[in-house]
Amino acid sequence: QKEVEQNSGPLSVPEGAIASLNCTYSDRGSQSFFWYRQYSGKSPELIMSIYSNGDKEDGRFTAQLNKASQYVSLLIRDSQPSDSATYLCAVHRAGNQFYFGTGTSLTVIP
Amino acid sequence: NAGVTQTPKFRILKIGQSMTLQCTQDMNHNYMYWYRQDPGMGLKLIYYSVGAGITDKGEVPNGYNVSRSTTEDFPLRLELAAPSQTSVYFCASSQEGLAGSGELFFGEGSRLTVL
C-alpha cells in the first residue's frame, strides 16, 4: 500500500468553478499534511498546510482533513487559468520524513 | 535570498559514469532531503539528513550515496549511473519538525539523463 495516494487526473474544470482534489494516506501516525503546487518544469511550492481535523481556509483555497478516514482534500474556489498545475499531497510523519503522492494534474479552461 | 541551491541544473551521463549533485542551503535548516521525480510521477525520497553527520535512507536509496559534513551542504553521489536513474532530482530543506511549520523549501531541480 502506498503511503500517499491521489487520483492522477487529469482534472479539467471551467474558469470560475470549484476544483476538488483528494488524497488518502496509510499511516495513522502521520501528523501534518500539506498541499504543494508544481508548475511544469518548476519545483514544488507550498500552498496549504493542515494539522487538525476540519477545514482551513486561505483565500480561494480550503484544505480539509479527516484523520479518522485518513483523508485530505483541497478545494480551489473561483478557479483561474493560473491554477493549472500539478497538485501534490504530502504527509509529514514522525522523524520529519515527508511522503508525496503522485500528484493530480489540474487544467482550468478559460 | 538564495534559499536552496542545486548544481548542476542539467547533466548528461554515460552508463557507468559517476557524478555528484551539489546542494547547499543558507537557512540554517537541520533537515535536508533528496527526492527524485520521474515524468508524471510524484516525489520519491532517496536520502535524508537530520543534521550534520547524520543521514538515513528513504524509499529509493539504491544506487545513491550521501554525506552531510556541514549543516549547509548535502551532496548526492551517483555511482555507476544507469538509465533508470534518468530523472529530475530535487534537494529540499526544512526546520525542526516540532518547532517549524513543516514546510519544505526546494531547490530548482537538477535534470539528469543517463544514456
Coordinates of N, CA and C in Angstrom, one line a residue:
Chain A
Q1 N 0.8 -1.2 0.0 CA 0.0 0.0 0.0 C 0.9 1.2 0.0
K2 N 0.6 2.2 -0.9 CA 1.3 3.4 -1.0 C 1.1 4.3 0.3
E3 N 2.1 5.0 0.6 CA 2.0 5.9 1.8 C 0.9 7.0 1.5
V4 N 0.9 7.6 0.3 CA 0.0 8.6 0.0 C -0.5 8.3 -1.4
E5 N -1.8 8.4 -1.6 CA -2.5 8.1 -2.8 C -3.3 9.3 -3.3
Q6 N -3.2 9.6 -4.6 CA -4.0 10.7 -5.2 C -4.5 10.2 -6.5
N7 N -5.7 10.7 -6.9 CA -6.1 10.5 -8.3 C -5.2 11.3 -9.2
S8 N -4.7 10.6 -10.2 CA -3.7 11.3 -11.1 C -4.3 12.3 -12.1
G9 N -5.7 12.2 -12.2 CA -6.4 13.0 -13.2 C -6.1 12.6 -14.6
P10 N -6.1 13.5 -15.6 CA -6.2 14.9 -15.4 C -7.6 15.4 -15.0
L11 N -7.6 16.5 -14.3 CA -8.9 17.1 -13.8 C -9.0 18.4 -14.6
S12 N -10.2 18.6 -15.3 CA -10.4 19.8 -16.0 C -11.7 20.4 -15.5
V13 N -11.6 21.7 -15.2 CA -12.7 22.5 -14.7 C -12.8 23.8 -15.5
P14 N -14.0 24.4 -15.7 CA -14.1 25.7 -16.3 C -13.7 26.8 -15.4
E15 N -13.2 27.9 -16.0 CA -12.8 29.0 -15.1 C -14.0 29.5 -14.3
G16 N -13.7 29.7 -13.0 CA -14.7 30.2 -12.1 C -15.4 29.0 -11.3
A17 N -15.1 27.8 -11.7 CA -15.7 26.7 -11.0 C -14.9 26.3 -9.8
I18 N -15.4 25.3 -9.0 CA -14.6 24.8 -7.9 C -13.9 23.5 -8.3
A19 N -12.6 23.5 -8.0 CA -11.8 22.3 -8.3 C -11.6 21.5 -7.0
S20 N -11.9 20.2 -7.0 CA -11.8 19.4 -5.8 C -10.7 18.3 -6.0
L21 N -9.7 18.3 -5.1 CA -8.6 17.4 -5.2 C -8.5 16.6 -3.9
N22 N -8.3 15.3 -4.1 CA -8.4 14.4 -2.9 C -7.1 13.6 -2.7
C23 N -6.9 13.1 -1.5 CA -5.7 12.4 -1.1 C -6.0 11.5 0.1
T24 N -5.5 10.3 0.1 CA -5.6 9.4 1.2 C -4.2 9.0 1.6
Y25 N -4.0 8.6 2.9 CA -2.7 8.3 3.4 C -2.9 7.0 4.3
S26 N -1.8 6.3 4.4 CA -1.9 4.9 5.0 C -1.5 4.9 6.5
D27 N -0.6 5.8 6.9 CA -0.1 5.7 8.3 C -0.9 6.6 9.2
R28 N -1.6 6.0 10.2 CA -2.4 6.7 11.1 C -1.6 7.6 12.1
G29 N -0.2 7.4 12.1 CA 0.6 8.2 12.9 C 1.1 9.5 12.3
S30 N 0.6 9.7 11.0 CA 1.0 10.9 10.3 C 0.5 12.1 11.1
Q31 N 1.3 13.2 11.1 CA 1.0 14.3 11.9 C 0.6 15.6 11.2
S32 N 1.1 15.8 10.1 CA 0.8 17.1 9.4 C 0.7 16.8 7.9
F33 N -0.1 17.7 7.2 CA -0.5 17.4 5.9 C -0.4 18.7 5.0
F34 N 0.1 18.5 3.8 CA 0.4 19.7 3.0 C 0.0 19.5 1.6
W35 N -0.4 20.6 1.0 CA -0.6 20.6 -0.5 C 0.4 21.5 -1.1
Y36 N 1.1 20.9 -2.1 CA 2.1 21.7 -2.9 C 1.6 21.8 -4.3
R37 N 1.9 23.0 -4.9 CA 1.6 23.2 -6.3 C 2.9 23.1 -7.1
Q38 N 2.8 22.5 -8.3 CA 4.0 22.4 -9.1 C 3.7 22.7 -10.6
Y39 N 4.2 23.8 -11.0 CA 4.0 24.2 -12.4 C 5.0 23.3 -13.2
S40 N 4.7 23.1 -14.5 CA 5.5 22.3 -15.4 C 7.0 22.8 -15.4
G41 N 7.9 22.0 -15.1 CA 9.3 22.3 -15.2 C 9.8 23.1 -14.0
K42 N 9.0 23.3 -13.0 CA 9.4 24.0 -11.8 C 9.4 23.2 -10.6
S43 N 9.9 23.7 -9.5 CA 9.9 23.0 -8.2 C 8.6 23.2 -7.5
P44 N 8.3 22.2 -6.6 CA 7.0 22.4 -5.8 C 7.1 23.6 -4.9
E45 N 5.9 24.2 -4.7 CA 5.8 25.3 -3.7 C 4.6 25.0 -2.8
L46 N 4.7 25.3 -1.5 CA 3.7 25.1 -0.6 C 2.5 26.1 -0.7
I47 N 1.3 25.5 -0.8 CA 0.1 26.4 -0.8 C -0.7 26.3 0.4
M48 N -0.8 25.1 1.0 CA -1.6 24.9 2.2 C -1.0 23.9 3.1
S49 N -1.2 24.1 4.4 CA -0.8 23.1 5.4 C -2.0 22.9 6.4
I50 N -2.2 21.7 6.9 CA -3.3 21.5 7.9 C -2.8 20.4 8.9
Y51 N -3.2 20.7 10.1 CA -2.6 19.8 11.2 C -3.7 19.1 12.0
S52 N -4.9 19.7 12.0 CA -6.0 19.1 12.9 C -7.3 18.9 12.0
N53 N -8.1 18.1 12.5 CA -9.4 17.8 11.8 C -10.2 19.0 11.5
G54 N -10.8 19.0 10.3 CA -11.7 20.1 10.0 C -11.2 20.8 8.7
D55 N -11.7 22.1 8.6 CA -11.3 22.9 7.4 C -10.4 24.0 7.8
K56 N -9.5 24.3 6.8 CA -8.7 25.5 6.9 C -8.7 26.3 5.6
E57 N -9.1 27.5 5.7 CA -9.3 28.4 4.5 C -8.1 29.4 4.4
D58 N -7.7 29.6 3.2 CA -6.7 30.7 2.9 C -7.0 31.2 1.5
G59 N -7.7 32.3 1.5 CA -8.1 32.9 0.2 C -9.1 32.0 -0.5
R60 N -8.7 31.6 -1.8 CA -9.6 30.8 -2.6 C -9.3 29.3 -2.3
F61 N -8.4 29.0 -1.4 CA -8.1 27.6 -1.1 C -8.6 27.2 0.3
T62 N -9.2 25.9 0.3 CA -9.6 25.3 1.6 C -9.1 23.9 1.6
A63 N -8.4 23.6 2.7 CA -7.9 22.3 2.9 C -8.8 21.6 4.0
Q64 N -9.1 20.4 3.8 CA -10.0 19.6 4.7 C -9.2 18.4 5.1
L65 N -9.3 18.1 6.4 CA -8.6 16.9 7.0 C -9.6 16.1 7.8
N66 N -9.6 14.8 7.6 CA -10.4 13.8 8.4 C -9.4 12.7 8.7
K67 N -8.9 12.7 10.0 CA -7.9 11.7 10.4 C -8.5 10.4 10.6
A68 N -9.8 10.3 11.0 CA -10.5 9.0 11.1 C -10.5 8.3 9.8
S69 N -10.8 9.0 8.8 CA -10.9 8.4 7.4 C -9.6 8.4 6.7
Q70 N -8.6 9.1 7.3 CA -7.2 9.2 6.7 C -7.3 9.8 5.3
Y71 N -8.0 11.0 5.3 CA -8.4 11.7 4.0 C -8.1 13.1 4.1
V72 N -7.5 13.7 3.1 CA -7.2 15.1 3.0 C -7.7 15.6 1.6
S73 N -8.3 16.8 1.6 CA -8.7 17.3 0.3 C -8.3 18.8 0.2
L74 N -8.3 19.3 -1.0 CA -8.1 20.7 -1.3 C -9.2 21.1 -2.3
L75 N -9.8 22.2 -1.9 CA -10.8 22.8 -2.7 C -10.2 24.2 -3.2
I76 N -10.4 24.4 -4.5 CA -10.0 25.7 -5.1 C -11.2 26.3 -5.6
R77 N -11.6 27.4 -5.0 CA -12.8 28.2 -5.5 C -12.5 29.2 -6.5
D78 N -13.5 29.5 -7.4 CA -13.2 30.5 -8.4 C -11.9 30.2 -9.2
S79 N -11.8 29.0 -9.7 CA -10.6 28.5 -10.3 C -10.2 29.5 -11.5
Q80 N -8.9 29.7 -11.6 CA -8.4 30.6 -12.6 C -7.4 29.8 -13.5
P81 N -7.2 30.2 -14.7 CA -6.2 29.5 -15.6 C -4.9 29.4 -15.0
S82 N -4.5 30.4 -14.1 CA -3.2 30.3 -13.5 C -3.1 29.2 -12.4
D83 N -4.2 28.6 -12.1 CA -4.2 27.5 -11.1 C -3.9 26.2 -11.8
S84 N -3.8 26.2 -13.2 CA -3.4 25.0 -13.9 C -2.0 24.6 -13.5
A85 N -1.9 23.4 -12.9 CA -0.7 22.9 -12.4 C -0.9 21.5 -11.9
T86 N 0.1 20.9 -11.4 CA 0.0 19.6 -10.7 C 0.0 19.8 -9.2
Y87 N -0.9 19.2 -8.5 CA -1.0 19.4 -7.1 C -0.6 18.2 -6.3
L88 N 0.4 18.3 -5.5 CA 1.0 17.2 -4.8 C 0.5 17.2 -3.3
C89 N 0.0 16.1 -2.9 CA -0.3 15.9 -1.4 C 0.9 15.4 -0.7
A90 N 1.2 15.9 0.4 CA 2.4 15.4 1.2 C 2.0 15.2 2.6
V91 N 2.6 14.2 3.2 CA 2.3 13.8 4.5 C 3.6 13.8 5.3
H92 N 3.5 14.4 6.5 CA 4.7 14.5 7.4 C 4.5 13.5 8.5
R93 N 5.5 12.6 8.6 CA 5.5 11.6 9.6 C 6.5 11.9 10.7
A94 N 6.4 11.2 11.8 CA 7.4 11.4 12.9 C 8.8 11.1 12.3
G95 N 9.8 11.8 12.8 CA 11.2 11.7 12.2 C 11.4 12.7 11.1
N96 N 10.4 13.5 10.9 CA 10.5 14.6 9.9 C 10.7 14.0 8.5
Q97 N 10.0 12.9 8.2 CA 10.0 12.4 6.8 C 8.7 12.9 6.1
F98 N 8.9 13.3 4.9 CA 7.8 13.8 4.1 C 7.6 12.7 3.0
Y99 N 6.3 12.3 2.8 CA 6.0 11.4 1.7 C 5.0 12.1 0.8
F100 N 5.2 12.0 -0.5 CA 4.4 12.6 -1.5 C 3.5 11.7 -2.3
G101 N 2.3 12.1 -2.7 CA 1.5 11.4 -3.6 C 2.1 11.6 -5.0
T102 N 1.4 11.0 -6.0 CA 1.9 11.1 -7.4 C 1.4 12.4 -8.1
G103 N 0.5 13.1 -7.4 CA 0.0 14.4 -7.9 C -1.2 14.3 -8.8
T104 N -2.0 15.3 -8.8 CA -3.2 15.4 -9.6 C -3.0 16.6 -10.6
S105 N -3.1 16.4 -11.9 CA -2.9 17.4 -12.8 C -4.3 18.2 -13.0
L106 N -4.2 19.5 -12.8 CA -5.4 20.3 -12.9 C -5.3 21.2 -14.1
T107 N -6.3 21.3 -15.0 CA -6.4 22.3 -16.0 C -7.6 23.1 -15.9
V108 N -7.5 24.4 -15.8 CA -8.6 25.3 -15.8 C -8.8 25.9 -17.1
I109 N -10.0 25.7 -17.7 CA -10.3 26.0 -19.1 C -10.9 27.4 -19.1
P110 N -10.3 28.4 -19.8 CA -10.9 29.7 -19.9 C -12.3 29.8 -20.5
Chain B
N1 N 18.7 36.3 -1.0 CA 17.8 35.3 -0.6 C 18.0 34.0 -1.4
A2 N 19.1 33.3 -1.2 CA 19.5 32.2 -2.1 C 18.5 31.0 -1.7
G3 N 18.3 30.7 -0.4 CA 17.5 29.5 -0.1 C 18.2 28.2 -0.3
V4 N 17.7 27.4 -1.2 CA 18.3 26.1 -1.5 C 18.9 26.2 -3.0
T5 N 20.2 25.9 -3.1 CA 20.8 26.0 -4.4 C 21.3 24.6 -4.8
Q6 N 21.0 24.2 -6.0 CA 21.4 22.9 -6.6 C 22.3 23.2 -7.8
T7 N 23.3 22.4 -8.0 CA 24.1 22.4 -9.2 C 24.5 21.0 -9.6
P8 N 24.6 20.6 -10.8 CA 24.2 21.4 -12.0 C 22.7 21.4 -12.2
K9 N 22.2 22.2 -13.1 CA 20.8 22.2 -13.5 C 20.5 21.1 -14.5
F10 N 21.5 20.8 -15.4 CA 21.3 19.8 -16.4 C 22.6 19.0 -16.5
R11 N 22.5 17.7 -16.8 CA 23.7 16.9 -17.0 C 23.3 15.6 -17.7
I12 N 24.2 15.3 -18.7 CA 24.0 14.0 -19.4 C 25.2 13.1 -19.0
L13 N 24.9 11.9 -18.6 CA 25.9 11.0 -18.2 C 25.9 9.7 -19.1
K14 N 27.0 9.1 -19.3 CA 27.0 7.8 -20.0 C 26.9 6.7 -18.9
I15 N 26.3 5.6 -19.3 CA 26.1 4.4 -18.4 C 27.5 4.1 -17.8
G16 N 27.5 3.9 -16.4 CA 28.7 3.5 -15.7 C 29.5 4.7 -15.2
Q17 N 29.2 5.9 -15.6 CA 29.9 7.1 -15.1 C 29.3 7.4 -13.7
S18 N 30.1 8.2 -13.0 CA 29.7 8.7 -11.7 C 29.6 10.2 -11.6
M19 N 28.8 10.7 -10.7 CA 28.8 12.2 -10.6 C 28.2 12.5 -9.2
T20 N 28.4 13.8 -8.9 CA 27.8 14.3 -7.6 C 26.9 15.5 -7.9
L21 N 25.7 15.4 -7.4 CA 24.8 16.6 -7.4 C 25.0 17.4 -6.1
Q22 N 25.3 18.7 -6.3 CA 25.5 19.5 -5.1 C 24.3 20.2 -4.6
C23 N 24.2 20.3 -3.3 CA 23.0 21.1 -2.7 C 23.5 21.8 -1.5
T24 N 23.2 23.1 -1.5 CA 23.6 23.9 -0.3 C 22.4 24.8 0.1
Q25 N 22.2 25.0 1.4 CA 21.1 25.9 1.8 C 21.7 26.9 2.9
D26 N 21.1 28.1 2.8 CA 21.7 29.2 3.7 C 20.6 29.6 4.8
M27 N 19.7 28.7 5.1 CA 18.6 29.0 6.1 C 18.9 28.4 7.4
N28 N 20.1 27.7 7.6 CA 20.4 27.1 8.8 C 19.4 26.0 9.2
H29 N 18.9 25.3 8.2 CA 18.0 24.2 8.5 C 18.7 22.9 8.8
N30 N 18.3 22.2 9.8 CA 18.9 20.9 10.2 C 18.6 19.8 9.2
Y31 N 17.3 19.8 8.7 CA 16.8 18.7 7.9 C 17.0 19.0 6.4
M32 N 17.6 18.0 5.7 CA 17.7 18.1 4.3 C 17.3 16.8 3.6
Y33 N 16.9 16.9 2.4 CA 16.3 15.8 1.7 C 16.7 15.8 0.2
W34 N 16.8 14.6 -0.3 CA 17.0 14.4 -1.8 C 15.8 13.6 -2.3
Y35 N 15.1 14.1 -3.3 CA 14.0 13.5 -3.9 C 14.3 13.3 -5.4
R36 N 13.7 12.3 -6.0 CA 13.7 12.2 -7.5 C 12.3 12.2 -8.0
Q37 N 12.1 12.7 -9.2 CA 10.7 12.8 -9.7 C 10.8 12.4 -11.2
D38 N 10.2 11.3 -11.4 CA 10.1 10.7 -12.8 C 8.9 11.4 -13.5
P39 N 8.9 11.4 -14.8 CA 7.8 12.1 -15.6 C 6.4 11.6 -15.2
G40 N 5.6 12.6 -14.8 CA 4.2 12.3 -14.5 C 4.0 11.6 -13.1
M41 N 5.1 11.6 -12.3 CA 5.1 11.0 -11.0 C 5.3 12.0 -9.9
G42 N 5.0 11.5 -8.7 CA 5.3 12.4 -7.6 C 6.8 12.3 -7.2
L43 N 7.1 12.7 -6.0 CA 8.4 12.8 -5.5 C 8.7 11.5 -4.7
K44 N 9.8 10.9 -4.9 CA 10.3 9.8 -4.2 C 11.5 10.1 -3.3
L45 N 11.5 9.8 -2.0 CA 12.6 10.2 -1.1 C 13.7 9.3 -1.3
I46 N 14.9 9.8 -1.6 CA 16.1 9.0 -1.8 C 16.9 8.8 -0.5
Y47 N 17.3 10.0 0.1 CA 18.0 10.0 1.4 C 17.6 11.3 2.1
Y48 N 17.7 11.3 3.4 CA 17.5 12.5 4.1 C 18.5 12.6 5.3
S49 N 18.6 13.8 5.9 CA 19.6 14.0 6.9 C 18.9 14.9 8.0
V50 N 19.1 14.6 9.2 CA 18.5 15.4 10.3 C 19.5 16.3 11.0
G51 N 20.8 16.3 10.4 CA 21.8 17.2 10.9 C 23.1 16.7 10.4
A52 N 24.1 17.6 10.7 CA 25.5 17.2 10.2 C 25.9 15.9 10.8
G53 N 26.5 15.1 9.9 CA 27.0 13.8 10.3 C 25.9 12.7 10.4
I54 N 24.7 13.0 10.2 CA 23.6 12.0 10.3 C 22.8 11.9 9.0
T55 N 22.8 10.7 8.4 CA 22.0 10.5 7.2 C 21.2 9.2 7.3
D56 N 20.1 9.1 6.5 CA 19.3 7.9 6.5 C 18.7 7.7 5.2
K57 N 18.4 6.4 4.9 CA 17.8 6.0 3.6 C 16.3 6.4 3.6
G58 N 15.8 6.7 2.4 CA 14.4 6.9 2.2 C 13.8 5.8 1.4
E59 N 12.9 6.0 0.5 CA 12.2 5.0 -0.2 C 13.0 4.3 -1.3
V60 N 13.9 5.1 -2.0 CA 14.6 4.6 -3.1 C 16.1 4.9 -3.1
P61 N 16.8 4.3 -2.1 CA 18.2 4.7 -1.9 C 19.2 4.0 -2.8
N62 N 18.8 2.9 -3.4 CA 19.8 2.0 -4.2 C 20.4 2.8 -5.3
G63 N 21.8 2.8 -5.4 CA 22.5 3.4 -6.5 C 22.9 4.8 -6.1
Y64 N 22.7 5.2 -4.9 CA 23.0 6.6 -4.5 C 23.7 6.6 -3.1
N65 N 24.5 7.6 -2.9 CA 25.1 7.8 -1.6 C 25.1 9.3 -1.2
V66 N 25.1 9.6 0.1 CA 25.1 11.0 0.5 C 26.0 11.1 1.7
S67 N 26.4 12.4 1.9 CA 27.2 12.7 3.1 C 26.7 14.1 3.6
R68 N 26.9 14.3 4.9 CA 26.5 15.6 5.4 C 27.6 16.1 6.4
S69 N 28.6 16.7 5.9 CA 29.7 17.1 6.8 C 29.4 18.5 7.4
T70 N 28.6 19.3 6.8 CA 28.2 20.6 7.4 C 26.7 20.7 7.4
T71 N 26.2 21.7 8.1 CA 24.8 22.0 8.1 C 24.3 22.5 6.7
E72 N 25.1 23.2 6.0 CA 24.8 23.8 4.7 C 24.7 22.9 3.5
D73 N 25.6 21.8 3.5 CA 25.8 21.1 2.3 C 25.3 19.6 2.4
F74 N 24.7 19.1 1.3 CA 24.1 17.8 1.4 C 24.3 17.2 -0.1
P75 N 25.5 16.8 -0.5 CA 25.6 16.3 -1.8 C 25.1 14.9 -2.0
L76 N 24.7 14.6 -3.2 CA 24.1 13.3 -3.6 C 25.1 12.7 -4.7
R77 N 25.6 11.5 -4.4 CA 26.5 10.8 -5.2 C 25.9 9.7 -6.0
L78 N 26.0 9.7 -7.3 CA 25.6 8.6 -8.1 C 26.8 7.8 -8.6
E79 N 26.8 6.5 -8.2 CA 27.9 5.7 -8.6 C 27.4 4.7 -9.7
L80 N 28.2 4.5 -10.8 CA 27.8 3.6 -11.9 C 26.4 3.9 -12.4
A81 N 26.3 5.1 -13.0 CA 25.0 5.6 -13.5 C 24.3 4.6 -14.4
A82 N 23.0 4.4 -14.2 CA 22.2 3.5 -15.1 C 21.0 4.3 -15.7
P83 N 20.5 3.9 -16.8 CA 19.3 4.6 -17.4 C 18.2 4.8 -16.5
S84 N 18.0 3.9 -15.5 CA 16.9 4.0 -14.6 C 17.0 5.2 -13.6
Q85 N 18.2 5.8 -13.6 CA 18.4 7.0 -12.8 C 18.2 8.3 -13.6
T86 N 17.7 8.2 -14.8 CA 17.3 9.4 -15.5 C 16.1 9.9 -14.8
S87 N 16.2 11.2 -14.4 CA 15.1 11.8 -13.6 C 15.4 13.2 -13.3
V88 N 14.5 13.9 -12.6 CA 14.8 15.2 -12.1 C 15.0 15.1 -10.6
Y89 N 16.0 15.6 -10.1 CA 16.4 15.5 -8.7 C 16.2 16.8 -8.0
F90 N 15.5 16.7 -6.9 CA 15.2 17.9 -6.1 C 15.8 17.8 -4.7
C91 N 16.5 18.8 -4.3 CA 17.0 18.9 -2.9 C 16.1 19.8 -2.2
A92 N 15.8 19.5 -0.9 CA 14.9 20.3 -0.1 C 15.5 20.4 1.4
S93 N 15.0 21.4 2.1 CA 15.4 21.5 3.5 C 14.1 22.0 4.3
S94 N 14.2 21.7 5.6 CA 13.1 22.2 6.5 C 13.7 22.4 7.9
Q95 N 12.9 23.2 8.6 CA 13.2 23.4 10.0 C 12.9 22.2 10.8
E96 N 13.3 22.2 12.1 CA 13.0 21.1 13.0 C 11.5 20.8 13.0
G97 N 11.1 19.6 13.0 CA 9.7 19.2 12.9 C 8.8 19.8 13.9
L98 N 9.2 19.9 15.2 CA 8.3 20.4 16.2 C 8.2 21.9 16.2
A99 N 9.3 22.5 15.9 CA 9.4 24.0 16.0 C 9.0 24.7 14.7
G100 N 9.2 24.0 13.6 CA 8.9 24.7 12.4 C 7.5 24.4 11.8
S101 N 7.2 24.9 10.7 CA 5.9 24.7 10.1 C 5.8 23.4 9.3
G102 N 7.0 22.7 9.2 CA 7.0 21.5 8.4 C 7.1 21.8 6.9
E103 N 7.2 23.1 6.5 CA 7.3 23.4 5.1 C 8.7 23.0 4.5
L104 N 8.6 22.4 3.4 CA 9.8 22.0 2.7 C 10.2 23.2 1.7
F105 N 11.5 23.5 1.7 CA 12.0 24.5 0.8 C 12.8 23.8 -0.3
F106 N 12.4 24.0 -1.6 CA 13.0 23.2 -2.6 C 14.0 24.0 -3.4
G107 N 15.0 23.3 -3.9 CA 15.9 23.9 -4.9 C 15.2 23.8 -6.3
E108 N 15.8 24.3 -7.3 CA 15.2 24.4 -8.6 C 15.2 23.1 -9.4
G109 N 16.0 22.1 -8.9 CA 16.0 20.8 -9.5 C 17.2 20.6 -10.4
S110 N 17.6 19.4 -10.6 CA 18.7 19.0 -11.5 C 18.2 17.9 -12.4
R111 N 18.2 18.2 -13.7 CA 17.7 17.2 -14.7 C 18.8 16.4 -15.2
L112 N 18.8 15.1 -14.9 CA 19.9 14.1 -15.2 C 19.4 13.1 -16.2
T113 N 20.1 13.0 -17.3 CA 19.9 12.0 -18.3 C 21.0 11.0 -18.4
V114 N 20.7 9.7 -18.3 CA 21.8 8.7 -18.5 C 21.6 7.9 -19.8
L115 N 22.6 8.0 -20.6 CA 22.4 7.3 -22.0 C 23.4 6.2 -22.1

